[in-house]
mmCIF file of C-alpha atoms and ligand atoms in Angstrom:
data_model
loop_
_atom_site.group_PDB
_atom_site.id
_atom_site.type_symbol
_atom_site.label_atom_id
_atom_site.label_comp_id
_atom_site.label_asym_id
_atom_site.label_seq_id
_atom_site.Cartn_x
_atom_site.Cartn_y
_atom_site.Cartn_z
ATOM 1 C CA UNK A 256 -6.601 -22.269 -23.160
ATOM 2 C CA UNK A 257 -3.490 -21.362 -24.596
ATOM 3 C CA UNK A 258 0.265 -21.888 -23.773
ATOM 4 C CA UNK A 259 2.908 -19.689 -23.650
ATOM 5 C CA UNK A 260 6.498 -21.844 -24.896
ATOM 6 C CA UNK A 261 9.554 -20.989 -23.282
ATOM 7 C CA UNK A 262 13.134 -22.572 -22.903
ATOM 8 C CA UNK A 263 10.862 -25.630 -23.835
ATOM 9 C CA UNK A 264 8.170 -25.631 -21.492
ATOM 10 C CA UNK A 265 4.928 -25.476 -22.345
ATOM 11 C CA UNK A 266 2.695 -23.481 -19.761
ATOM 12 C CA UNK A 267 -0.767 -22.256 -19.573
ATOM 13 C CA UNK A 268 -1.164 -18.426 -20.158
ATOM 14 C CA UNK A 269 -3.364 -17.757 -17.653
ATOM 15 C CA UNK A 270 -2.862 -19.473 -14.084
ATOM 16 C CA UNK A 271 -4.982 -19.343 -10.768
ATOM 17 C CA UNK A 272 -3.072 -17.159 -7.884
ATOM 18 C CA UNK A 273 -3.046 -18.212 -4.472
ATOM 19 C CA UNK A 274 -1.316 -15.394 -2.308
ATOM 20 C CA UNK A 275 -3.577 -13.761 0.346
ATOM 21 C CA UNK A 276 -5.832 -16.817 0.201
ATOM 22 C CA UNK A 277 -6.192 -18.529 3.736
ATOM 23 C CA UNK A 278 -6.147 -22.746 3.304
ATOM 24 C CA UNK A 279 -9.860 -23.270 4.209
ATOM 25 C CA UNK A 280 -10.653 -20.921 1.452
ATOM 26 C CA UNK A 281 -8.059 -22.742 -0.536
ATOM 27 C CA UNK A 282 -9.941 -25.941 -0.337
ATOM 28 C CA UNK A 283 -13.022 -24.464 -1.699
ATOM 29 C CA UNK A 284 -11.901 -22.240 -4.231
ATOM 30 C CA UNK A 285 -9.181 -24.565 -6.073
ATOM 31 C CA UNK A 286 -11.059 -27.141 -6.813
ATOM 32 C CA UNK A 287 -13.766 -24.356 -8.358
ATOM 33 C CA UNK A 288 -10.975 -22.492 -10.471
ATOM 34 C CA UNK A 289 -10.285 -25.954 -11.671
ATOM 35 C CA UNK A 290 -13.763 -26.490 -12.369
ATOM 36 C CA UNK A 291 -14.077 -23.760 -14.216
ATOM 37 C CA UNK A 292 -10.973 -24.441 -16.669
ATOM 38 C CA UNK A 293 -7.777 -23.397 -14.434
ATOM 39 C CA UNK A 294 -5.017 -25.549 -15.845
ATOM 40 C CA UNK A 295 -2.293 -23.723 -13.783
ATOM 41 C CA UNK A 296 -2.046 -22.853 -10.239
ATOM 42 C CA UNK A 297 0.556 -20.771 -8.603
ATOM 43 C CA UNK A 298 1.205 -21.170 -4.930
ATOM 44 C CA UNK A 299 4.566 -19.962 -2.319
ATOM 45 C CA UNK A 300 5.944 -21.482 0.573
ATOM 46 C CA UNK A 301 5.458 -18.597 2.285
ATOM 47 C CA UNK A 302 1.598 -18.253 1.271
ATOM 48 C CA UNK A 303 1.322 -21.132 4.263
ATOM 49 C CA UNK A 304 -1.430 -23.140 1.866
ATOM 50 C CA UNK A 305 0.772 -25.332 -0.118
ATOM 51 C CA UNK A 306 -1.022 -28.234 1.969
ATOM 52 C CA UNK A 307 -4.226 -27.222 0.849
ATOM 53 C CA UNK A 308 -3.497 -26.282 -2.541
ATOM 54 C CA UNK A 309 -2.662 -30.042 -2.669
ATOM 55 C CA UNK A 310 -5.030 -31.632 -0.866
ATOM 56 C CA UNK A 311 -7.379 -29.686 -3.645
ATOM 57 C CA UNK A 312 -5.586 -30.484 -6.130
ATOM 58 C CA UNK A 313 -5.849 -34.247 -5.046
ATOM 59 C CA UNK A 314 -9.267 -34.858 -4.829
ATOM 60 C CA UNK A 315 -10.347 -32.336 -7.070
ATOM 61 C CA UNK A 316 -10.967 -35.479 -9.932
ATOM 62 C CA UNK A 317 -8.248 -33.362 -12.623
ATOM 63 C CA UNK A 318 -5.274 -35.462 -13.384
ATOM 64 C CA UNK A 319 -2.025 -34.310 -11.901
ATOM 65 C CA UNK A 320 -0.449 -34.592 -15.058
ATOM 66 C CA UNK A 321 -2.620 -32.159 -16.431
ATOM 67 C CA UNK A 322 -2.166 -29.549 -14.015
ATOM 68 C CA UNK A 323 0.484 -27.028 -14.354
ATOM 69 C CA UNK A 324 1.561 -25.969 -10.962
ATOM 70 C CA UNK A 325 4.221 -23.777 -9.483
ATOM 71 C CA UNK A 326 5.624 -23.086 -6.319
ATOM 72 C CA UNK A 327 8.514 -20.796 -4.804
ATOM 73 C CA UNK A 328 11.087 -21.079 -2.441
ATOM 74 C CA UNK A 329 11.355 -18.802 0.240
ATOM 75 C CA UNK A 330 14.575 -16.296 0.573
ATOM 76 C CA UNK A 331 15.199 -18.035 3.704
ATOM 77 C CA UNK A 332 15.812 -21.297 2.363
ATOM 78 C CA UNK A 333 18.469 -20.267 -0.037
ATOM 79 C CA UNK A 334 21.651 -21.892 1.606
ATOM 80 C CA UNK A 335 21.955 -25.062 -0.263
ATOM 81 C CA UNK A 336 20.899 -27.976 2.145
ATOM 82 C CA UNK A 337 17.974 -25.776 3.493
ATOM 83 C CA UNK A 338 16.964 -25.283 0.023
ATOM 84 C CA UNK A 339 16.899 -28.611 -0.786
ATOM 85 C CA UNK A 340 15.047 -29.656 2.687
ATOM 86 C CA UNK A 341 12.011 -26.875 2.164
ATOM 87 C CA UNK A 342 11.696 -28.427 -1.551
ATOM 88 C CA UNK A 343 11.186 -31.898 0.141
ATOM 89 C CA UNK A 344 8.935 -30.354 2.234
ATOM 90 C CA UNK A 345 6.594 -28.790 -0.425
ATOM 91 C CA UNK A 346 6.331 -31.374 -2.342
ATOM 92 C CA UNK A 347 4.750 -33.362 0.625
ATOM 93 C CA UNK A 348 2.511 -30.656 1.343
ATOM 94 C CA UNK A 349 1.744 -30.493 -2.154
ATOM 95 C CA UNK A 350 1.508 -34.409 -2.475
ATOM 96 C CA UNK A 351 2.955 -34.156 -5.196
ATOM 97 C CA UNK A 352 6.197 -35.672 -6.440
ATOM 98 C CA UNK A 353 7.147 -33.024 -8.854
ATOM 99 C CA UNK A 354 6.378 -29.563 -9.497
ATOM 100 C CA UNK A 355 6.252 -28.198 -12.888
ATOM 101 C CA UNK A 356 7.636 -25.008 -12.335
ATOM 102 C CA UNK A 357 9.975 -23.863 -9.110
ATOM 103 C CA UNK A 358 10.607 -20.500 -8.915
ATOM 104 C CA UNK A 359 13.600 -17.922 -6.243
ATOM 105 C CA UNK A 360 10.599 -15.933 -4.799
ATOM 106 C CA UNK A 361 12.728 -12.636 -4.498
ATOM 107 C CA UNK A 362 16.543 -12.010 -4.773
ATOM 108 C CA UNK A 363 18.348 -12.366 -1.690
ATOM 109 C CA UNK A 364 21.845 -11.009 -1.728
ATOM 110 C CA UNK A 365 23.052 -12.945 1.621
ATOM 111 C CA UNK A 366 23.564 -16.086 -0.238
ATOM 112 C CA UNK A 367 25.455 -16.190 -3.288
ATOM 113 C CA UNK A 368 23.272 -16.561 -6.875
ATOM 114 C CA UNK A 369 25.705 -19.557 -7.682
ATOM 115 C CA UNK A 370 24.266 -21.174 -4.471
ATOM 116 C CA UNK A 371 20.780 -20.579 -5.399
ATOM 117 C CA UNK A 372 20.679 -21.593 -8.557
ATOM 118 C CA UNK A 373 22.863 -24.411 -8.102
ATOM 119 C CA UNK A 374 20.214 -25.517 -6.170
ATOM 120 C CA UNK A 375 17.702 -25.202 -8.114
ATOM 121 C CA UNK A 376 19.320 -26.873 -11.084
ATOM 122 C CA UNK A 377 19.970 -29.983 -8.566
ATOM 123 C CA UNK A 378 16.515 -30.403 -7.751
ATOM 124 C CA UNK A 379 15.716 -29.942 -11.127
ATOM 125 C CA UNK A 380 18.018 -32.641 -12.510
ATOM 126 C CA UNK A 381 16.949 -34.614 -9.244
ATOM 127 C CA UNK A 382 13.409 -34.840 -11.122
ATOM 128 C CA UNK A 383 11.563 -33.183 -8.586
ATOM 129 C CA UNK A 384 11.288 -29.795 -10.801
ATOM 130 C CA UNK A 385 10.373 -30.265 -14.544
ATOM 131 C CA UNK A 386 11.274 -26.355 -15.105
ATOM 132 C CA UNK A 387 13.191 -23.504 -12.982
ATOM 133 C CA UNK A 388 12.624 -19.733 -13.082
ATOM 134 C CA UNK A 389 12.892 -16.764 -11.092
ATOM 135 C CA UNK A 390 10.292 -14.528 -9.783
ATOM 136 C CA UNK A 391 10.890 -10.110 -9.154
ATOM 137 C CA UNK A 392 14.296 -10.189 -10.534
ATOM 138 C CA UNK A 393 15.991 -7.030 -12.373
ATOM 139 C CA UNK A 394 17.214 -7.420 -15.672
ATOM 140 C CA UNK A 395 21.079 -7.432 -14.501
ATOM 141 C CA UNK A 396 20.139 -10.500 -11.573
ATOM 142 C CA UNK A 397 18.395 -12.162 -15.100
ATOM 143 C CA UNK A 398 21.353 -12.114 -16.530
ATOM 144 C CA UNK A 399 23.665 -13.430 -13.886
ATOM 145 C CA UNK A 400 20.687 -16.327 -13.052
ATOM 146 C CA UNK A 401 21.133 -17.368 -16.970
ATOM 147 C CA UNK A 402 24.740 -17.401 -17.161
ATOM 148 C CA UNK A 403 25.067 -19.585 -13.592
ATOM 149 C CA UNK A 404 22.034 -21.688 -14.719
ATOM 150 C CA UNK A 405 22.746 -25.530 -16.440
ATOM 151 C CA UNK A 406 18.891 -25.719 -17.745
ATOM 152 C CA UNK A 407 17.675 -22.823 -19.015
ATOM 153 C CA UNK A 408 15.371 -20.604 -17.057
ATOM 154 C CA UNK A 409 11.624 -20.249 -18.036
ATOM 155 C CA UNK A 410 10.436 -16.926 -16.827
ATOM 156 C CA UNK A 411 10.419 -13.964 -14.521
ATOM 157 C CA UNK A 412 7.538 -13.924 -12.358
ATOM 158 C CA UNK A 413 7.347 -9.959 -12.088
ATOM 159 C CA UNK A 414 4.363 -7.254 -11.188
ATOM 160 C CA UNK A 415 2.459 -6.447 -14.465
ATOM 161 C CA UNK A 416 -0.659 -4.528 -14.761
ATOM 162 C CA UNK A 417 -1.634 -1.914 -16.729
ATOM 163 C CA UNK A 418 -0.150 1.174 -15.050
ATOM 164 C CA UNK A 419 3.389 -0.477 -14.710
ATOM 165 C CA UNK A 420 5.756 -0.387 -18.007
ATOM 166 C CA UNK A 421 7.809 -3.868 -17.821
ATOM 167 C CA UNK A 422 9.162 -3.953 -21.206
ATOM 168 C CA UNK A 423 13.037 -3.625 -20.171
ATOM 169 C CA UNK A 424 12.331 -6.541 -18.309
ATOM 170 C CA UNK A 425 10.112 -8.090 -21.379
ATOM 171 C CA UNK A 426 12.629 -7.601 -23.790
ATOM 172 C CA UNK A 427 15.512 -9.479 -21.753
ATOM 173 C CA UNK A 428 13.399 -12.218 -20.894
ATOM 174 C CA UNK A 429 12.490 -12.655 -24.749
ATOM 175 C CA UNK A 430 16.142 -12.270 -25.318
ATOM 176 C CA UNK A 431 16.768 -15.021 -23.166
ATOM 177 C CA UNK A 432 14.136 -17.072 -24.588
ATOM 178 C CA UNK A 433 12.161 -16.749 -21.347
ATOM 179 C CA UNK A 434 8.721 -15.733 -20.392
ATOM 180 C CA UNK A 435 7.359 -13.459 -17.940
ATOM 181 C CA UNK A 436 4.683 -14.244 -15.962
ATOM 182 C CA UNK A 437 2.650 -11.333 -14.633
ATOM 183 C CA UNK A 438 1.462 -10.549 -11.103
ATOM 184 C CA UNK A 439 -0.840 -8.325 -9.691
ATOM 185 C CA UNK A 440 -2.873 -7.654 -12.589
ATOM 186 C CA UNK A 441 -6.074 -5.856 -10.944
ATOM 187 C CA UNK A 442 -3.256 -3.474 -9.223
ATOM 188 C CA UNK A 443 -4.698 -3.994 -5.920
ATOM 189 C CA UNK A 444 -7.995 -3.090 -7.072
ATOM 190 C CA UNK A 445 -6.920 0.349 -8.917
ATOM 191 C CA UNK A 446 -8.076 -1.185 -12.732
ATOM 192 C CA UNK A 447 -11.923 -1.319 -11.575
ATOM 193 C CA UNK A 448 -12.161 2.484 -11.313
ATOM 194 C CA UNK A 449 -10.530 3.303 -14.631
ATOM 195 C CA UNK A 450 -12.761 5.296 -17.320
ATOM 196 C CA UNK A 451 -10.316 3.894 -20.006
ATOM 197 C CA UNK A 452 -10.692 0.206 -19.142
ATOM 198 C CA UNK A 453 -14.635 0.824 -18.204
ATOM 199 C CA UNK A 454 -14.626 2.176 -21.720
ATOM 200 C CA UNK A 455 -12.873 -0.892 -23.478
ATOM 201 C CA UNK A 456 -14.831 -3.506 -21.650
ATOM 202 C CA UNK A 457 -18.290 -1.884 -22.248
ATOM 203 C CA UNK A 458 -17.521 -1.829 -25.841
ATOM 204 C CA UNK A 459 -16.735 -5.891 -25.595
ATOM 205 C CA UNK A 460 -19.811 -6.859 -23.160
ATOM 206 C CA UNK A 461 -16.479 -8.111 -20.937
ATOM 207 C CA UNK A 462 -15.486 -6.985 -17.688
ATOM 208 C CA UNK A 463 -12.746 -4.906 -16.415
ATOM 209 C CA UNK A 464 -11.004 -7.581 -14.806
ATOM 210 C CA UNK A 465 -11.563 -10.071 -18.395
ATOM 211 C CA UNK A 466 -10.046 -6.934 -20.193
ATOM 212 C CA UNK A 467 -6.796 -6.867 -18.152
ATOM 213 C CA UNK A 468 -6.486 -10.464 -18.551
ATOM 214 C CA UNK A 469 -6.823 -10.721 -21.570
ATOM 215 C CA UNK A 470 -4.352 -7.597 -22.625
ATOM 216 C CA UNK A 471 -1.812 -9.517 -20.897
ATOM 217 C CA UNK A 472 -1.975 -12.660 -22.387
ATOM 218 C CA UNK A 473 -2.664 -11.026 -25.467
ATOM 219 C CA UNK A 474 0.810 -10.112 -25.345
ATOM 220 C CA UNK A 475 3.652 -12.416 -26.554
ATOM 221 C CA UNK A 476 5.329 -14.323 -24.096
ATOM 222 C CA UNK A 477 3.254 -13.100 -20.875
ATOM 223 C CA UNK A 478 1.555 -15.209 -18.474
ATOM 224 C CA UNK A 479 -0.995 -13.708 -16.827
ATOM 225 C CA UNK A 480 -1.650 -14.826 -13.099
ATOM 226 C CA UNK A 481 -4.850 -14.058 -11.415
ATOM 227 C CA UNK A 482 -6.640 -13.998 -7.692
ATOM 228 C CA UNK A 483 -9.781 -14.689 -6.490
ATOM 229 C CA UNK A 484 -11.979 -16.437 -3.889
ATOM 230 C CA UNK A 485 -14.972 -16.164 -5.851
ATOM 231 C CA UNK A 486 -16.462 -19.323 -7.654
ATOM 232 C CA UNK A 487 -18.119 -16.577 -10.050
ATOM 233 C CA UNK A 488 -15.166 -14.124 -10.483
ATOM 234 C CA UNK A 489 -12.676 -17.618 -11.387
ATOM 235 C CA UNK A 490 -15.757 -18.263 -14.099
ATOM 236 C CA UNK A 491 -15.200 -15.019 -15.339
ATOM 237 C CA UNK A 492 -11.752 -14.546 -15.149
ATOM 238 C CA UNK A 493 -11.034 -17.624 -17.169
ATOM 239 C CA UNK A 494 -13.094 -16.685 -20.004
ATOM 240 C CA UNK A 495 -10.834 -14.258 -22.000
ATOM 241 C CA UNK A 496 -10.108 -16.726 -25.125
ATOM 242 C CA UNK A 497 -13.079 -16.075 -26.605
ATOM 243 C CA UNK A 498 -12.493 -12.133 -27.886
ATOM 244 C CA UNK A 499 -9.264 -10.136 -28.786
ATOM 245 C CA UNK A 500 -8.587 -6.610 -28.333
ATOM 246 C CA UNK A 501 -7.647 -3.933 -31.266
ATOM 247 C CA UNK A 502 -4.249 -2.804 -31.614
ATOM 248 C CA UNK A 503 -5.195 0.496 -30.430
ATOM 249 C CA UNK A 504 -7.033 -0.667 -27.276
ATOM 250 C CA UNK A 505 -3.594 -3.053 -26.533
ATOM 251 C CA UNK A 506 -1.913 0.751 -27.000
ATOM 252 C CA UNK A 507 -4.604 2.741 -25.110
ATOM 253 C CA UNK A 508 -3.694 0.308 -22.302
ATOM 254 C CA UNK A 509 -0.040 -0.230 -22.045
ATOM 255 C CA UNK A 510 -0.498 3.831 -22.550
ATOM 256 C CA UNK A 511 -1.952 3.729 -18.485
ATOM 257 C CA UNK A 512 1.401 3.125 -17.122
ATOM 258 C CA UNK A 513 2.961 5.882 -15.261
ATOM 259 C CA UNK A 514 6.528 6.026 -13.689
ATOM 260 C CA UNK A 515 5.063 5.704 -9.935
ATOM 261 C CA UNK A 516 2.963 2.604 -11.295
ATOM 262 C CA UNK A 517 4.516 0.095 -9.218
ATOM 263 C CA UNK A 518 2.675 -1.647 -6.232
ATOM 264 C CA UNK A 519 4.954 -4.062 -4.753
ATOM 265 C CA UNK A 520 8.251 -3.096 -3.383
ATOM 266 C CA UNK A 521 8.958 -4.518 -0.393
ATOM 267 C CA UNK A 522 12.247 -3.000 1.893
ATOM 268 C CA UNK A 523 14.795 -6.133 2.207
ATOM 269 C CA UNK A 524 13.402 -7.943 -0.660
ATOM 270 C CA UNK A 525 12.983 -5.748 -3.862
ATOM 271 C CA UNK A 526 16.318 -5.252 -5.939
ATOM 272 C CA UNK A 527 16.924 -1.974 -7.621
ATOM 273 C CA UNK A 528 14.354 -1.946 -10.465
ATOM 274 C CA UNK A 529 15.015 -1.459 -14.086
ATOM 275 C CA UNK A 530 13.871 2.225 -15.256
ATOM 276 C CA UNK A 531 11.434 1.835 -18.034
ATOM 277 C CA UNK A 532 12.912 2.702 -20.941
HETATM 278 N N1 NAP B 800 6.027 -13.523 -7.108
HETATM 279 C C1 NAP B 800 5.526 -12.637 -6.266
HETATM 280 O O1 NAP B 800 6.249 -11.975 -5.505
HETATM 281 C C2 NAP B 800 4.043 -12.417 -6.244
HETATM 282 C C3 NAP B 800 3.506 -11.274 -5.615
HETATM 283 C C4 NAP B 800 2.134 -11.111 -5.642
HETATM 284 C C5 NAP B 800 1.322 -12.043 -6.260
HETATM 285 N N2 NAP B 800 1.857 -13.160 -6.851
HETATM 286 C C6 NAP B 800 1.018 -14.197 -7.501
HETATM 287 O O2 NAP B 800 0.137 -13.581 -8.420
HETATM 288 C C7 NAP B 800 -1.214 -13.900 -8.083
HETATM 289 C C8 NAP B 800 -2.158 -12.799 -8.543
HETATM 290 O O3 NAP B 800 -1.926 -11.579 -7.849
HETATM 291 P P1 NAP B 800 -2.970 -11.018 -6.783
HETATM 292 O O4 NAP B 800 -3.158 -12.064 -5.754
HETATM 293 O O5 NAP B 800 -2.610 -9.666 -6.368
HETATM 294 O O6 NAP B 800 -4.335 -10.982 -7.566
HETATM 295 P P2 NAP B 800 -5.028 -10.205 -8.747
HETATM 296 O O7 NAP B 800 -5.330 -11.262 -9.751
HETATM 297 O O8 NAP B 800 -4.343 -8.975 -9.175
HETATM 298 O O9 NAP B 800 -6.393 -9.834 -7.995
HETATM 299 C C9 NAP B 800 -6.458 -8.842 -6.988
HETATM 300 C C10 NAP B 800 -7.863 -8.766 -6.411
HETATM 301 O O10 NAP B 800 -8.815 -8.548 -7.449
HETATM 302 C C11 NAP B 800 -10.037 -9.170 -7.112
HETATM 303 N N3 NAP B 800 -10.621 -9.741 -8.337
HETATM 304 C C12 NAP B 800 -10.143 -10.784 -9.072
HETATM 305 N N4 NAP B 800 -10.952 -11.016 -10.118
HETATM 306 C C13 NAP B 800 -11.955 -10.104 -10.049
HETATM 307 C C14 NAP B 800 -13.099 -9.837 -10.841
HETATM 308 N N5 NAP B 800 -13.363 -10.556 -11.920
HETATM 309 N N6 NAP B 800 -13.916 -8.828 -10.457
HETATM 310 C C15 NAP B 800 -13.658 -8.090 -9.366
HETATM 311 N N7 NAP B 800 -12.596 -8.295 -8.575
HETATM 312 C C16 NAP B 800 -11.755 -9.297 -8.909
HETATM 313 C C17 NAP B 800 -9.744 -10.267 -6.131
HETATM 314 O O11 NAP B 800 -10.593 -10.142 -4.994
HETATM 315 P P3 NAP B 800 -11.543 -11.373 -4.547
HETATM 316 O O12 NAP B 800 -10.645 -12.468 -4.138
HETATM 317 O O13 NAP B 800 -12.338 -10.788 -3.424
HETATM 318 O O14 NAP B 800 -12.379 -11.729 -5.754
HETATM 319 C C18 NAP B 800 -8.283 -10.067 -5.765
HETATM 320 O O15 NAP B 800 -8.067 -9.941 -4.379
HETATM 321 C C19 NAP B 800 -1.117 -14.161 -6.574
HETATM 322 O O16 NAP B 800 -2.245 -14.815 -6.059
HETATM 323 C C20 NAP B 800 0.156 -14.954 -6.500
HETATM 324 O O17 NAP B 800 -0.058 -16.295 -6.891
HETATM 325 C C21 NAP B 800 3.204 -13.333 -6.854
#
């Protein structure tokens, strides 16, 4: 599989989702995505299955070491010695002594950015974090997170699919020397209908959902993330190194995004959002 290189870390570009996926499920399908080549597995405090994403993780016979795994704090746990206390506490749901990657789920103006990221660069230097990073942040919060931050940030993790236009966002992140890692790539289901996508993967004997993943990671500096509790979707869905789209089907897809593209939003959470350009 191959890596996207940021700030100096080295991650996988496509990595196994876990949101929406209930822990029993979690301890069958993990250990499948891994299986099936998963190298990097993304999981939330708030998903409620970091226990069982490391209890699969555990006994799934893949070496820790060689797993690339993420997890995000909560924007309740932002006031410094709560922060540090639900980091302790997913790493021993995780059982796990580090995490690669430790991402600020949403912004969360209530505690100040210097907190937050003061925090994470403790826990980071602390050894318990080999990377830090931010996840649905605008391109102004970016900037302020890069400034306050000691170690350099990684990426973004930001909604990206096909019908969304992210390269404001893209092009600050690259300026940073960050990634962006992509979420909600199947746009809740809306890329399976589409004539254009239909079209491409016919012409590649892939599928719709192979298509999307691969004109993400197709792209520099994106990570693609991606969901499922199928053991035969996860073989699929990992098996997008092996063809390359044209430069006009890259085009005739980023050319799907529409202004009213975005998905997740959520009141309380969701900053003001960079127009696309
Ligand atoms: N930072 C954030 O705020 C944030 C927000 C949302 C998501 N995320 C992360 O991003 C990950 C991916 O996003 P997502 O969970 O919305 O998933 P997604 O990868 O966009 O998939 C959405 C749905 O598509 C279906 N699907 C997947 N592969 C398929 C295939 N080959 N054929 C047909 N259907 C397929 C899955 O259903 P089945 O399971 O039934 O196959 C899944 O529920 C999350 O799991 C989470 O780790 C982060």
């Amino acid at each position: 599989m191959h890596t996207v290189t940021a700030n100096g870390a080295t991650i996988p570009a496509l990595g196994f989702g876990t949101f929406r996926i209930p822990g029993p499920e979690v301890l069958n399908i993990v250990p499948q995505a891994l299986k099936a080549g998963f190298r990097h597995i993304d999981t939330a405090q708030i998903y409620g299955n970091e226990a069982e994403v490391g209890q699969a993780i555990a006994s799934s016979g893949v070496a820790r070491r060689d797993i690339f795994l993420t997890t995000k704090v909560w924007v309740d746990n932002y006031r410094h010695d709560a922060f540090i206390r639900s980091v302790e506490e997913s790493l021993t749901k995780l059982k796990t002594d580090y995490v690669d990657l430790l991402l600020l789920h949403w912004p969360n103006g209530a505690v100040s950015l210097a907190e937050q990221i003061g925090a994470l660069n403790e826990v980071r230097k602390a050894g318990k974090v080999r990377h830090i990073g931010v996840s649905n942040f605008n391109t102004t919060l970016m900037a302020e997170a890069v400034k306050l931050s000691d170690a350099p940030l990684v990426t973004n993790q930001i909604e990206y699919h096909p019908y969304i236009n992210q390269d404001v966002v893209i092009d600050a992140a690259k300026k940073a020397g960050m990634a962006v890692t992509g979420y909600y790539g199947m746009a809740d289901g809306k890329v399976f209908s589409d004539v254009v996508l239909k079209d491409i993967a016919a012409r590649h004997g892939k599928s719709v959902a192979q298509v999307v993943l691969r004109w993400l990671v197709q792209q520099d500096g994106i990570i693609a993330l991606s969901k499922t509790v199928s053991e035969a979707r996860a073989i699929q869905n990992v098996a997008i190194f092996d063809f390359a789209l044209t430069a006009e089907e890259m085009a005739a897809i980023h050319a799907l995004a529409n202004a009213d593209g975005r998905i997740v939003s959520p009141d309380g959470l969701a900053p003001i959002w960079d127009k696309a350009a």
